[in-house]
Short mmCIF file of C-alpha atoms and ligand atoms in Angstrom, two decimals:
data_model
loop_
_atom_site.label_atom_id
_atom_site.label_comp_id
_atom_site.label_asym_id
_atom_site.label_seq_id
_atom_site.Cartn_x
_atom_site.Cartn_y
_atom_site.Cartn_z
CA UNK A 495 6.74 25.26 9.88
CA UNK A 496 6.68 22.79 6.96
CA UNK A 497 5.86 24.42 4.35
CA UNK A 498 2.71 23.90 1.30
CA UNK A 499 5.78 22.01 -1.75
CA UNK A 500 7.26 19.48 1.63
CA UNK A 501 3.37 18.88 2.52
CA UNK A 502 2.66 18.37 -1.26
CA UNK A 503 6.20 15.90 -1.83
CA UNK A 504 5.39 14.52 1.76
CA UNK A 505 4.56 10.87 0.21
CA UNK A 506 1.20 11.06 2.29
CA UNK A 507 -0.19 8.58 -0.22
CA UNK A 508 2.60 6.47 -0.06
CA UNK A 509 3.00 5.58 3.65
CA UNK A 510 -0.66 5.44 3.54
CA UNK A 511 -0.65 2.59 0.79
CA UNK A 512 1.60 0.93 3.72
CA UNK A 513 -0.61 1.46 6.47
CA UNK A 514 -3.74 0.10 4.22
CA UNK A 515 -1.89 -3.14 3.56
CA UNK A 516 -0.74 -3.50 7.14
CA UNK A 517 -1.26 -7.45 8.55
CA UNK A 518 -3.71 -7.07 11.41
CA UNK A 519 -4.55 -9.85 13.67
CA UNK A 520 -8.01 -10.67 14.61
CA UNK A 521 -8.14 -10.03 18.03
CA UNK A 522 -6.39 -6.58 17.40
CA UNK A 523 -7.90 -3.64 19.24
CA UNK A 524 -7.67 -0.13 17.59
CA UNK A 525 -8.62 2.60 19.26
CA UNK A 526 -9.29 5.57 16.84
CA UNK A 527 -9.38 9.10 17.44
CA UNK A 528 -8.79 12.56 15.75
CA UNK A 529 -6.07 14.40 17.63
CA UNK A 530 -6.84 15.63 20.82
CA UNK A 531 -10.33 14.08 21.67
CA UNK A 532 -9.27 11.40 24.83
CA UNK A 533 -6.80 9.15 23.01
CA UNK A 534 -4.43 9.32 26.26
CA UNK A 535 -7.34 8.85 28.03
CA UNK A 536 -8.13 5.66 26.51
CA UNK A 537 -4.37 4.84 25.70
CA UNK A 538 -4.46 4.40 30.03
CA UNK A 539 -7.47 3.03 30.42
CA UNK A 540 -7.98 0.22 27.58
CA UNK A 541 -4.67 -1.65 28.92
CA UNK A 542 -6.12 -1.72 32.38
CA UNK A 543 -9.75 -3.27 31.42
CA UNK A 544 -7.83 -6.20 29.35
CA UNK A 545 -5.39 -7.02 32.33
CA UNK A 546 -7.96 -6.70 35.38
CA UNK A 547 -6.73 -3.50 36.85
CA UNK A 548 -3.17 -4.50 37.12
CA UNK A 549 -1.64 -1.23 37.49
CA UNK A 550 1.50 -2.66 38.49
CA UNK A 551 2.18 -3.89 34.97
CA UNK A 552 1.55 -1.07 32.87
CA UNK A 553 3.08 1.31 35.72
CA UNK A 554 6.58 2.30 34.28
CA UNK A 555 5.82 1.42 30.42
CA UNK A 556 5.49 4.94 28.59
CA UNK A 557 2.16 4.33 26.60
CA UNK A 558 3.03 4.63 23.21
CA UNK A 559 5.06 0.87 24.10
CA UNK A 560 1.46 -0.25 25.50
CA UNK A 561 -0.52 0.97 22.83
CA UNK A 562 1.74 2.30 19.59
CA UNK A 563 0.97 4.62 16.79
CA UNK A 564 0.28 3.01 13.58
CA UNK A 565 0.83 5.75 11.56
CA UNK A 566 4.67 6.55 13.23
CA UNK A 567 5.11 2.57 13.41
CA UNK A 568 3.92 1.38 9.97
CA UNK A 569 6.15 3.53 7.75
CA UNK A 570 9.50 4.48 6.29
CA UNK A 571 8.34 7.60 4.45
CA UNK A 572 11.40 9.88 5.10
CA UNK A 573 9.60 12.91 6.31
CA UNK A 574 7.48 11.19 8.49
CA UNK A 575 10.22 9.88 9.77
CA UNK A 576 11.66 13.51 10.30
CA UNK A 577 8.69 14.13 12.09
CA UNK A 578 8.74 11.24 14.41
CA UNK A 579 12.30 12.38 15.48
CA UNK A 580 11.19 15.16 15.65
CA UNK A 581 8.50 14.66 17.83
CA UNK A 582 9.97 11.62 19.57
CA UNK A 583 7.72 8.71 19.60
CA UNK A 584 8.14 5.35 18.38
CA UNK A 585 11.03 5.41 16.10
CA UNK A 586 11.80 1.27 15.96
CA UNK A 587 8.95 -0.10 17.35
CA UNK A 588 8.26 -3.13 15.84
CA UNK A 589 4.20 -3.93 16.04
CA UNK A 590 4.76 -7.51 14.56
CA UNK A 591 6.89 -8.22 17.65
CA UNK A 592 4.03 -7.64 20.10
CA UNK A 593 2.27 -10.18 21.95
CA UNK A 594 -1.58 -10.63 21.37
CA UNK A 595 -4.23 -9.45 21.94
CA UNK A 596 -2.44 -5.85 20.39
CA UNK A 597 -4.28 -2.61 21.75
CA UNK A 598 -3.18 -0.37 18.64
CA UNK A 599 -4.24 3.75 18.01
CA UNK A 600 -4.36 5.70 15.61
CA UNK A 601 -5.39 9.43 14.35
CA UNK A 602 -5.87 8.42 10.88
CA UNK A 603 -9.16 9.02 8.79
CA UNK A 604 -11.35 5.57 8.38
CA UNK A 605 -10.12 5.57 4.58
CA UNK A 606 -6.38 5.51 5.96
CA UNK A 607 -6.76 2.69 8.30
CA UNK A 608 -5.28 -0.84 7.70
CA UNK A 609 -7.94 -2.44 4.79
CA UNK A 610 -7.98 -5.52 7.14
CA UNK A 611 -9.84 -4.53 10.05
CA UNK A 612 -12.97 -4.37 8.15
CA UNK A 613 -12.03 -8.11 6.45
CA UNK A 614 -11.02 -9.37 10.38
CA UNK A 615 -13.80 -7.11 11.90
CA UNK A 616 -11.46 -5.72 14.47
CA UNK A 617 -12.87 -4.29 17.09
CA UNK A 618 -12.45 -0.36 16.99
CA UNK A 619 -13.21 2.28 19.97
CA UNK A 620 -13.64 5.55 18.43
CA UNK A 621 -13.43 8.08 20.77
CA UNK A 622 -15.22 11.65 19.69
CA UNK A 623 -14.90 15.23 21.58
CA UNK A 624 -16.58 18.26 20.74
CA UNK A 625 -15.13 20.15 18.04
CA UNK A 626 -14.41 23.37 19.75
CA UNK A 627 -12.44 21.56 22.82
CA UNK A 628 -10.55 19.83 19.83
CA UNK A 629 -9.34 22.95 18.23
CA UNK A 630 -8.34 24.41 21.30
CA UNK A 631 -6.43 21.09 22.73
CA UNK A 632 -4.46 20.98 19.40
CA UNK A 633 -3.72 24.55 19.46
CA UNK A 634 -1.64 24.04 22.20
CA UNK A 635 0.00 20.80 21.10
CA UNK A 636 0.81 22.94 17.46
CA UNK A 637 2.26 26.00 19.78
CA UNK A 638 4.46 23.75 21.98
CA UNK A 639 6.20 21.71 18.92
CA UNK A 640 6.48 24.90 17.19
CA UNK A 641 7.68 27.17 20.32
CA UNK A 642 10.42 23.91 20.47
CA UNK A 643 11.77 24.34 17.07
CA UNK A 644 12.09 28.02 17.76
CA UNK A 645 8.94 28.96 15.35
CA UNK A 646 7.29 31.53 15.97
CA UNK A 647 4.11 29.67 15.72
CA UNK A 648 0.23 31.23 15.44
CA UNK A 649 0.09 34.78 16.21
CA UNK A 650 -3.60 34.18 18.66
CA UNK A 651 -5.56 31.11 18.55
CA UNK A 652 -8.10 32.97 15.36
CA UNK A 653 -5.44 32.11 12.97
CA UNK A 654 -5.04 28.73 14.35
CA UNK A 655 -8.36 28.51 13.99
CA UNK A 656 -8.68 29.19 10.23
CA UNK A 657 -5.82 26.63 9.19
CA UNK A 658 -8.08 23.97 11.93
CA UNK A 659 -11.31 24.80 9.70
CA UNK A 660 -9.63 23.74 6.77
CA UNK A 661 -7.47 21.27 7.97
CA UNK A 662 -4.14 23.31 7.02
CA UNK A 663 -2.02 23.13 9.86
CA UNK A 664 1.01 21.47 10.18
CA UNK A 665 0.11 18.19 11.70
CA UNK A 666 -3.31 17.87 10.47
CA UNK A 667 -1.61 17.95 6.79
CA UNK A 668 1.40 16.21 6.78
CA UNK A 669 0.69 13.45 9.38
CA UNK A 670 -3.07 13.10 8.51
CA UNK A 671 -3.77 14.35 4.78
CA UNK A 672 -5.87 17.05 5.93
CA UNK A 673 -8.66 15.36 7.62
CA UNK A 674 -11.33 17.34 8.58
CA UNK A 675 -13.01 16.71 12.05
CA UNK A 676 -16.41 16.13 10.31
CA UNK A 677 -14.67 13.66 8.06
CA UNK A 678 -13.37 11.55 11.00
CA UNK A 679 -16.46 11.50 13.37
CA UNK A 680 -18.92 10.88 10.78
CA UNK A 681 -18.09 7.81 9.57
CA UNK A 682 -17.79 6.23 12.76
CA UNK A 683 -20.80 7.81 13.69
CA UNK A 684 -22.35 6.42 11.03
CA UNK A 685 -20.75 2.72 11.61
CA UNK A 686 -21.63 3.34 15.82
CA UNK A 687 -24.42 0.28 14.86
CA UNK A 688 -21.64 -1.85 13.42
CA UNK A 689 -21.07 -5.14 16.21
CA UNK A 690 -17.33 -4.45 16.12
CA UNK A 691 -17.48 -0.96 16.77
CA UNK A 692 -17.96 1.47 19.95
CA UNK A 693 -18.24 4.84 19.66
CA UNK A 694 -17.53 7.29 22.40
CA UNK A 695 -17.78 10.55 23.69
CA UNK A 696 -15.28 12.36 25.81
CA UNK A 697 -17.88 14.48 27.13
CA UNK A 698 -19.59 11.38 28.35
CA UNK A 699 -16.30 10.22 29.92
CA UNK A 700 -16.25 13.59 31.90
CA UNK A 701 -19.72 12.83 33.31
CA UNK A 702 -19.58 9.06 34.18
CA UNK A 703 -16.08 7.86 33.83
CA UNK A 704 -17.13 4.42 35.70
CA UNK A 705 -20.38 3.80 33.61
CA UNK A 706 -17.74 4.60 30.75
CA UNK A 707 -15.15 1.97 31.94
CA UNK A 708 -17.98 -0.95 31.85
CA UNK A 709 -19.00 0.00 28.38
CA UNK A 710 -15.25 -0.41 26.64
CA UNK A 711 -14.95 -3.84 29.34
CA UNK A 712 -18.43 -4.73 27.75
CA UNK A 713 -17.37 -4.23 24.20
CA UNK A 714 -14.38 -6.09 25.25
CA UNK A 715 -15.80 -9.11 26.80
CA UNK A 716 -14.15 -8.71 30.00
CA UNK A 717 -16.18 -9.02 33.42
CA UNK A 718 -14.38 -6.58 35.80
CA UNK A 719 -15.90 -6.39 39.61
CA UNK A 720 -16.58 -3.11 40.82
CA UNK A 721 -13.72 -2.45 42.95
CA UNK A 722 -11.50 -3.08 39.84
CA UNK A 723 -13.69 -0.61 37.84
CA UNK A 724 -13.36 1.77 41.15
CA UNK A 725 -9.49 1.32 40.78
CA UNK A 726 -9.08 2.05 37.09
CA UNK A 727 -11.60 4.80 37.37
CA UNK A 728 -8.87 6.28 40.14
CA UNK A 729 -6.31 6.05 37.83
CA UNK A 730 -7.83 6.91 35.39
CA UNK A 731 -9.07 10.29 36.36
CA UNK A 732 -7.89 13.59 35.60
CA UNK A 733 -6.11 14.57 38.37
CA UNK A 734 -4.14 11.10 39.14
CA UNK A 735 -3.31 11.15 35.35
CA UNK A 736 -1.95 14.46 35.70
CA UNK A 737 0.44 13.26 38.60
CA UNK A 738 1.28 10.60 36.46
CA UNK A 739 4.81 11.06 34.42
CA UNK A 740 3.97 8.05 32.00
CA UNK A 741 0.45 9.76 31.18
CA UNK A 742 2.22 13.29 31.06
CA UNK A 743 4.81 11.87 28.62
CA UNK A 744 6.84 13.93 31.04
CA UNK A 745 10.11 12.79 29.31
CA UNK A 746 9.05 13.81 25.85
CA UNK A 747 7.96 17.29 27.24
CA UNK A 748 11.28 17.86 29.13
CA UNK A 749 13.05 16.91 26.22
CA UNK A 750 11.54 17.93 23.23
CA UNK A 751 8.97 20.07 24.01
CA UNK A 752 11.18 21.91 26.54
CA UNK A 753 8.27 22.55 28.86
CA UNK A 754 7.44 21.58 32.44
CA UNK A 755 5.52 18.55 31.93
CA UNK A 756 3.36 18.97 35.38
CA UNK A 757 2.34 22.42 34.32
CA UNK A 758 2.07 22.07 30.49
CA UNK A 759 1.96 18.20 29.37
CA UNK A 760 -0.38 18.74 26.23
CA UNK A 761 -1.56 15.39 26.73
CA UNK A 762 -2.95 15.82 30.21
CA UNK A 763 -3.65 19.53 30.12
CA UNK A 764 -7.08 21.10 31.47
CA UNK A 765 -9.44 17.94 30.68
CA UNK A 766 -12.09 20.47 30.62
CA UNK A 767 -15.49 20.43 28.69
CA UNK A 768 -16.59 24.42 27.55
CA UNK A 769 -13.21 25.64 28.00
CA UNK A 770 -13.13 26.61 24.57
CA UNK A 771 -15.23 29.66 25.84
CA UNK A 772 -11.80 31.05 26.60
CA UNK A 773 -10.41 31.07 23.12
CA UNK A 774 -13.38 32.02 21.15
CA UNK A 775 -13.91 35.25 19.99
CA UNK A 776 -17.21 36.22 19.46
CA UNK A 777 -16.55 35.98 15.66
CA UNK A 778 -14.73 32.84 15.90
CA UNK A 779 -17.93 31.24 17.66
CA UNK A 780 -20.00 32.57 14.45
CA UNK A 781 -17.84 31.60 12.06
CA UNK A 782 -17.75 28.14 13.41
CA UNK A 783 -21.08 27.69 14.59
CA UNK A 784 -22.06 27.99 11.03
CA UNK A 785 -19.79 26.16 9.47
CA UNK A 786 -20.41 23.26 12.12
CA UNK A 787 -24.08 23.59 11.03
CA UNK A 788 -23.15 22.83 7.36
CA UNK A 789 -20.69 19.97 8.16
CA UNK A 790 -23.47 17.80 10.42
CA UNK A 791 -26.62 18.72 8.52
CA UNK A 792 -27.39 15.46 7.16
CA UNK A 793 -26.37 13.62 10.40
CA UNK A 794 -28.11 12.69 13.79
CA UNK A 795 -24.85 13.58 15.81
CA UNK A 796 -25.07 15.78 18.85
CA UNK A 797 -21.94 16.93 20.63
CA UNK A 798 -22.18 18.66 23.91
CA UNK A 799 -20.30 21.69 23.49
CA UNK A 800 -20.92 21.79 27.34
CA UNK A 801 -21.84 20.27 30.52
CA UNK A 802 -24.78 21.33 32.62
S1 LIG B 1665 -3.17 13.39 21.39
O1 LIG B 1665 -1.94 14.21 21.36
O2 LIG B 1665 -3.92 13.48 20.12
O3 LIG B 1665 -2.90 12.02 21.77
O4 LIG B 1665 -4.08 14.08 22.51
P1 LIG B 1665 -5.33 13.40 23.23
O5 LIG B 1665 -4.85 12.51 24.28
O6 LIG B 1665 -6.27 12.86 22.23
O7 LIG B 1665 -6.03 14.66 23.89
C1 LIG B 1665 -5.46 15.40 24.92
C2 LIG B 1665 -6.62 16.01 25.68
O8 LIG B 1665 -7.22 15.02 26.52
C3 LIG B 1665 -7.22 15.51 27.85
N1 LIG B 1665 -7.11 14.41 28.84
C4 LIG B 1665 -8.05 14.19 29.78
N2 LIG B 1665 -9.23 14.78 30.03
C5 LIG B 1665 -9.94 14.31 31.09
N3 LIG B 1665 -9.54 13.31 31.90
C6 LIG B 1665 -8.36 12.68 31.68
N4 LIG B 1665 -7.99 11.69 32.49
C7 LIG B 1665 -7.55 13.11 30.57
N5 LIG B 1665 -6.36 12.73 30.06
C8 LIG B 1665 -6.10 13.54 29.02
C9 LIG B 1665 -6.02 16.42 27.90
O9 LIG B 1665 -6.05 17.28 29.02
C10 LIG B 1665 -6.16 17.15 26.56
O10 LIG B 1665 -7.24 18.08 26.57
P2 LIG B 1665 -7.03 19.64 26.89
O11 LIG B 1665 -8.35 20.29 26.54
O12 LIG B 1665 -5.90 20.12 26.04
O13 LIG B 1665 -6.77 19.73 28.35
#
């Protein structure tokens, strides 16, 4: 674990004053998430709607070469840097040296983000899950990296929990200044109006992956036929995605999560909607219900905790 003086000397600020000077270009295409809400998920499919379906292309490029990480791209802090070696992704990628138009993601908080997408009016697709689904996703992502430095980790998913409330665990902190979930989806919920914006639900996704696939082609201004939107849909779909090593990141799990990446990929894991009914104790669901009913009370937001 990295503990509350490395968090507080992290340089947060400083690779973020990077990040909010970083040159965009116009026709640059961020996808946004907080952790764990779809980002794979889109990370496959957004690459497919701009090249018609071509599956052959994107086949045997891992995705974080498709579409990088801004935030473990854009910045020489040295403990991010720790981190990214840590966790393995990106280490020299160089974003100026892609070819337009750029599909870039990242997990950062709206106030984080490059200060020229709102000047170019790039377009963003935020992608939003329910809050409960999050927590439990990212419990497992925070008990694999920890489980691979030999850390012992949370002792149940309650403590996770509490440090997920607050915004205290490890990645949440150091890589993201302690954004809060509510933090993150409300803006963009707030901006879903905004002509350069589309805001999406995973649960949505789960229901209607094809109606799904038209909007972000829509918002992109590409026509796709249906049998390319049938084709993407395929691969895009739970199951193919979990037979797929690029999606799985099975390399990075092998290697430095030191799991089996069919069985435990944390990127492509259950894809389940309720299965935070699992994890929840009875006073974990209170605790958070009200809590929840604080952080949205002033917005029009529903999430769907579950799916009829
Ligand atoms: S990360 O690490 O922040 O990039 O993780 P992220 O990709 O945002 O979230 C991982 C969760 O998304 C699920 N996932 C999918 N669900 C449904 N269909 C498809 N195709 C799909 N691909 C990934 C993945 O299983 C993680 O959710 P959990 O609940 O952990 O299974």
């Amino acid at each position: 674990m990295v503990d509350a003086e490395t968090i507080a000397n992290c340089g947060f600020d400083l690779q973020v004053n990077k990040i909010r000077r970083f040159q965009v270009r116009s026709d640059d295409i961020f996808i946004v998430t907080y952790p764990k809400s779809g980002t794979t998920w889109m990370k496959e499919l957004v690459p497919l709607v701009i090249n018609g379906g071509d599956i052959d292309s994107i086949k045997d490029t891992p995705p974080d070469a498709r579409v990088p990480h801004l935030e473990f791209t854009v910045s020489d802090d040295p403990l991010l840097k720790h981190l990214q070696a840590t966790l393995g992704v990106n280490e020299d990628f160089d974003l100026n040296k892609m070819v337009s138009p750029r599909t870039i993601v990242s997990h950062l908080e709206a106030k984080y983000l490059p200060q020229q997408i709102e000047e170019k009016k790039c377009k963003v697709i935020y992608v939003s899950r329910n809050p409960k689904d999050v927590a439990v996703s990212c419990f497992h992502f925070v008990q694999a990296v920890t489980s691979s430095r030999s850390s012992p980790g949370y002792e149940s998913f309650s403590a996770f929990l509490l440090d997920f409330i607050s915004a205290k665990n490890d990645a949440q902190c150091v890589i993201y200044g302690g954004s809060l979930w509510k933090d993150h989806v409300l803006h963009w919920w707030s901006r879903r109006h905004d002509s350069n914006v589309l805001f999406m639900f995973y649960e949505d996704m789960k229901q209607d992956l094809i109606g799904n696939i038209r909007k972000v082609a829509e918002f992109l201004e590409v026509k796709l036929d249906d049998n390319v939107v049938d084709k993407i849909a395929d691969h895009c779909s739970f199951d193919s995605m979990k037979k797929n090593p690029m999606a799985l990141k099975s390399d990075y799990c092998s290697q430095r999560l030191k799991v089996n990446p069919t069985q435990d990929s944390p990127f492509v894991r259950k894809g389940k909607v309720g299965g935070w009914k699992n994890y929840f104790t009875v006073a974990d669901n209170e605790l958070f219900d009200s809590l929840y009913k604080v952080w949205i009370k002033d917005s029009d937001l529903k999430m769907q905790f579950d799916l009829p």
